[in-house]
Short mmCIF file of C-alpha atoms in Angstrom, two decimals:
data_model
loop_
_atom_site.label_atom_id
_atom_site.label_comp_id
_atom_site.label_asym_id
_atom_site.label_seq_id
_atom_site.Cartn_x
_atom_site.Cartn_y
_atom_site.Cartn_z
CA VAL A 263 -16.10 184.14 126.25
CA PHE A 264 -16.42 182.83 123.14
CA ALA A 265 -18.26 180.14 120.97
CA GLN A 266 -16.22 180.30 117.78
CA PHE A 267 -12.65 182.02 117.38
CA ASP A 268 -11.08 181.41 114.11
CA PRO A 269 -7.36 180.89 114.40
CA VAL A 270 -6.39 182.69 111.02
CA PRO A 271 -6.44 186.57 111.02
CA LEU A 272 -8.99 188.40 109.21
CA ALA A 273 -6.14 191.07 109.27
CA ALA A 274 -2.92 192.00 110.41
CA ALA A 275 -0.66 195.31 111.40
CA SER A 276 2.48 196.70 113.21
CA ILE A 277 0.24 196.80 116.56
CA GLY A 278 -2.35 194.04 116.53
CA GLN A 279 -4.65 191.76 114.53
CA ALA A 280 -8.02 191.01 113.54
CA HIS A 281 -9.99 187.97 114.22
CA ALA A 282 -13.00 186.46 113.35
CA ALA A 283 -15.65 184.80 115.85
CA ASN A 284 -19.04 184.15 117.55
CA LEU A 285 -20.67 185.05 120.61
CA TRP A 286 -22.46 182.19 122.39
CA ASP A 287 -25.75 184.29 121.76
CA GLY A 288 -24.77 183.72 118.14
CA THR A 289 -23.54 187.39 117.33
CA GLU A 290 -20.65 187.77 114.54
CA VAL A 291 -17.89 189.53 115.97
CA VAL A 292 -14.13 190.81 115.23
CA VAL A 293 -12.10 190.76 118.36
CA LYS A 294 -8.52 193.38 117.77
CA ILE A 295 -5.86 191.70 119.80
CA ARG A 296 -2.87 193.31 120.63
CA ARG A 297 0.29 191.85 119.62
CA PRO A 298 2.75 190.38 123.01
CA GLY A 299 5.41 193.01 123.56
CA VAL A 300 4.26 195.49 121.34
CA VAL A 301 4.03 197.97 124.21
CA GLU A 302 7.70 197.69 124.76
CA GLN A 303 9.02 197.82 121.23
CA VAL A 304 7.05 200.79 120.59
CA ASN A 305 8.07 202.57 123.78
CA GLU A 306 11.66 201.70 123.19
CA ASP A 307 11.67 202.99 119.56
CA LEU A 308 10.00 205.77 120.51
CA GLU A 309 12.86 206.39 122.55
CA ILE A 310 15.76 206.18 119.73
CA LEU A 311 13.67 208.68 117.54
CA ASN A 312 12.92 211.50 120.46
CA GLU A 313 16.94 211.33 120.57
CA LEU A 314 17.65 211.16 117.46
CA ALA A 315 15.45 214.48 116.86
CA ALA A 316 16.86 215.82 119.86
CA THR A 317 20.56 215.47 118.10
CA ALA A 318 19.50 216.48 114.64
CA SER A 319 17.75 219.48 116.03
CA ARG A 320 21.12 220.63 117.68
CA HIS A 321 23.41 219.46 114.60
CA TRP A 322 21.46 220.42 111.47
CA LYS A 323 20.09 223.91 111.21
CA PHE A 324 17.46 222.93 107.94
CA ALA A 325 15.98 220.56 111.07
CA ASP A 326 15.46 222.80 113.90
CA ARG A 327 12.97 224.69 111.65
CA TYR A 328 10.57 221.84 111.91
CA ASP A 329 10.46 221.31 115.89
CA LEU A 330 11.64 217.55 115.35
CA PRO A 331 11.47 216.95 118.98
CA GLY A 332 7.69 218.72 118.94
CA LEU A 333 6.81 216.19 115.97
CA VAL A 334 7.67 213.21 117.69
CA GLU A 335 6.00 214.28 120.40
CA GLU A 336 3.35 214.11 119.20
CA PHE A 337 3.66 211.19 116.74
CA SER A 338 4.53 209.29 120.40
CA GLN A 339 1.30 210.83 122.11
CA THR A 340 -1.06 209.28 118.83
CA LEU A 341 0.65 206.17 118.02
CA ARG A 342 0.63 205.26 122.32
CA LYS A 343 -2.99 206.07 122.52
CA GLU A 344 -3.61 203.18 118.60
CA LEU A 345 -1.86 200.81 121.79
CA ASP A 346 -4.75 200.99 124.16
CA TYR A 347 -8.18 199.04 123.04
CA ILE A 348 -10.81 200.68 125.73
CA ARG A 349 -9.93 204.35 124.96
CA GLU A 350 -10.42 202.73 120.68
CA GLY A 351 -13.55 201.35 121.66
CA HIS A 352 -14.52 204.39 123.75
CA ASN A 353 -13.91 206.00 120.74
CA ALA A 354 -16.49 204.03 118.98
CA GLU A 355 -19.18 204.81 121.41
CA LYS A 356 -18.78 208.08 120.55
CA PHE A 357 -18.51 208.01 117.34
CA ALA A 358 -21.72 205.81 116.99
CA ALA A 359 -23.68 208.50 119.41
CA ASN A 360 -22.72 211.39 116.45
CA PHE A 361 -24.80 209.87 114.28
CA ALA A 362 -27.10 208.05 116.14
CA GLY A 363 -29.88 209.63 114.25
CA ASP A 364 -28.04 208.75 110.49
CA PRO A 365 -28.94 205.51 109.08
CA PHE A 366 -26.69 205.36 106.84
CA VAL A 367 -23.67 205.55 108.66
CA HIS A 368 -23.29 201.95 111.12
CA VAL A 369 -20.18 201.85 114.08
CA PRO A 370 -20.14 198.53 115.40
CA ARG A 371 -21.44 197.49 118.56
CA VAL A 372 -18.12 197.42 121.61
CA ILE A 373 -18.63 193.88 123.56
CA TRP A 374 -17.58 195.25 126.44
CA GLU A 375 -17.36 192.33 128.36
CA ALA A 376 -14.89 190.60 126.10
CA THR A 377 -13.12 194.21 125.86
CA THR A 378 -9.58 194.82 127.89
CA SER A 379 -6.48 197.26 127.15
CA ARG A 380 -5.17 194.48 125.10
CA VAL A 381 -8.50 192.76 123.42
CA LEU A 382 -11.42 194.95 121.52
CA THR A 383 -14.19 192.73 120.99
CA LEU A 384 -16.40 194.68 118.16
CA GLU A 385 -19.83 193.48 116.29
CA ARG A 386 -19.30 192.78 112.98
CA ILE A 387 -20.05 194.52 109.81
CA ARG A 388 -19.79 192.77 106.28
CA GLY A 389 -20.02 195.00 103.27
CA ILE A 390 -18.01 195.94 100.72
CA LYS A 391 -14.74 198.01 100.66
CA ILE A 392 -15.19 201.31 99.37
CA ASN A 393 -12.89 201.06 96.48
CA ASP A 394 -14.03 198.33 95.65
CA LEU A 395 -15.77 199.85 92.32
CA GLU A 396 -16.86 196.26 90.68
CA GLY A 397 -18.18 194.70 94.21
CA LEU A 398 -20.02 198.22 94.36
CA ASP A 399 -22.03 198.14 90.81
CA GLU A 400 -22.93 194.72 91.41
CA GLN A 401 -24.24 195.96 95.07
CA GLY A 402 -26.04 198.22 92.77
CA THR A 403 -24.86 201.19 94.93
CA ASP A 404 -24.37 204.56 93.29
CA ARG A 405 -21.51 205.52 94.00
CA ARG A 406 -22.03 208.76 92.73
CA TRP A 407 -24.41 208.94 96.18
CA LEU A 408 -21.76 207.33 97.85
CA ALA A 409 -19.19 209.63 97.54
CA HIS A 410 -21.15 212.46 97.89
CA TYR A 411 -23.12 210.93 101.25
CA ALA A 412 -19.72 210.50 102.63
CA THR A 413 -18.19 214.01 101.96
CA ASN A 414 -20.69 214.79 103.96
CA VAL A 415 -20.02 212.40 106.87
CA VAL A 416 -16.43 213.70 106.40
CA LEU A 417 -17.59 217.47 107.15
CA LYS A 418 -20.39 216.34 110.07
CA MET A 419 -17.20 214.96 111.71
CA VAL A 420 -14.49 218.16 111.02
CA CYS A 421 -17.13 220.96 110.79
CA GLU A 422 -20.08 220.21 113.06
CA ASP A 423 -18.43 217.02 115.91
CA GLY A 424 -14.60 218.38 116.37
CA PHE A 425 -14.33 214.42 116.50
CA PHE A 426 -12.96 212.94 113.39
CA HIS A 427 -11.68 209.70 111.76
CA ALA A 428 -7.89 210.17 111.99
CA ASP A 429 -7.30 206.75 109.31
CA PRO A 430 -9.69 207.08 106.38
CA HIS A 431 -7.88 205.17 104.14
CA PRO A 432 -10.43 202.25 102.23
CA GLY A 433 -10.14 199.46 104.36
CA ASN A 434 -11.84 200.75 107.22
CA PHE A 435 -14.91 201.40 105.18
CA PHE A 436 -17.28 198.93 104.65
CA ILE A 437 -20.53 199.57 102.08
CA GLU A 438 -23.05 197.32 103.09
CA PRO A 439 -26.44 196.97 101.27
CA GLN A 440 -28.53 200.16 100.59
CA GLY A 441 -25.59 202.00 100.22
CA VAL A 442 -24.95 202.04 104.60
CA ILE A 443 -21.36 203.00 105.32
CA GLY A 444 -19.64 200.90 107.77
CA LEU A 445 -16.68 202.07 110.16
CA ILE A 446 -14.10 200.21 111.47
CA ASP A 447 -10.94 200.86 112.98
CA PHE A 448 -11.61 204.09 116.21
CA GLY A 449 -7.73 203.85 117.45
CA MET A 450 -6.34 206.86 115.82
CA VAL A 451 -9.27 210.27 115.73
CA GLY A 452 -8.38 213.87 115.86
CA VAL A 453 -10.45 216.41 117.68
CA LEU A 454 -10.99 220.27 117.29
CA ASP A 455 -11.68 223.09 118.78
CA GLU A 456 -14.68 225.70 117.57
CA GLN A 457 -12.33 228.45 116.45
CA THR A 458 -10.58 225.72 114.11
CA GLN A 459 -13.65 224.33 113.29
CA GLY A 460 -14.67 227.88 112.01
CA LEU A 461 -11.80 228.41 109.71
CA LEU A 462 -12.16 225.32 108.42
CA ALA A 463 -15.49 225.96 106.98
CA GLU A 464 -14.41 229.30 106.33
CA LEU A 465 -12.05 227.24 103.95
CA LEU A 466 -14.05 225.48 102.56
CA ILE A 467 -16.94 227.79 101.49
CA ALA A 468 -13.90 230.01 99.73
CA ILE A 469 -12.81 226.90 97.98
CA ASN A 470 -15.81 226.57 96.70
CA HIS A 471 -16.97 229.80 95.81
CA GLN A 472 -13.48 229.56 93.17
#
């Protein structure tokens, strides 16, 4: 499948790790690989967490106010979705469709012929991390403009699309030349219904008018 594959990971996390590679046509890609045995380990840990939450709710009145079993269930659903790289690939394509007309947002293309539930292959994005201020200055990126544009990107996800990136730490945002925002890591996403979108929009408008 790959003409070249770097065995040293670009990044590593608890669920998987990412490697640089090249397809046979020369395309640079990043291959995200799920760790062996991680599904079984996560399921086991979540069962323990669920037992602890149920026990705490029965024996600790303070804990019962927060519906700990419900919180654990929501956390479990989110984490199990992250384990499925097919789902993550579809999330990436949905973001790409939502920003198809935006020249300043770059969502990597999914290489489906090299993707399974355990392996996700994406077009490689090269850029500067959004919190590397010196690098952005050296690249000539207008940081004030970038902050304004990135805020609008987030607002579009939440208030217009109802489908947003739910893991927006600096490692998932790369700034390409000309200030193009490259997004990666689509394992965690959020979905909002129209009513919640409207309420959030009203809240933001109210804050803006204070």
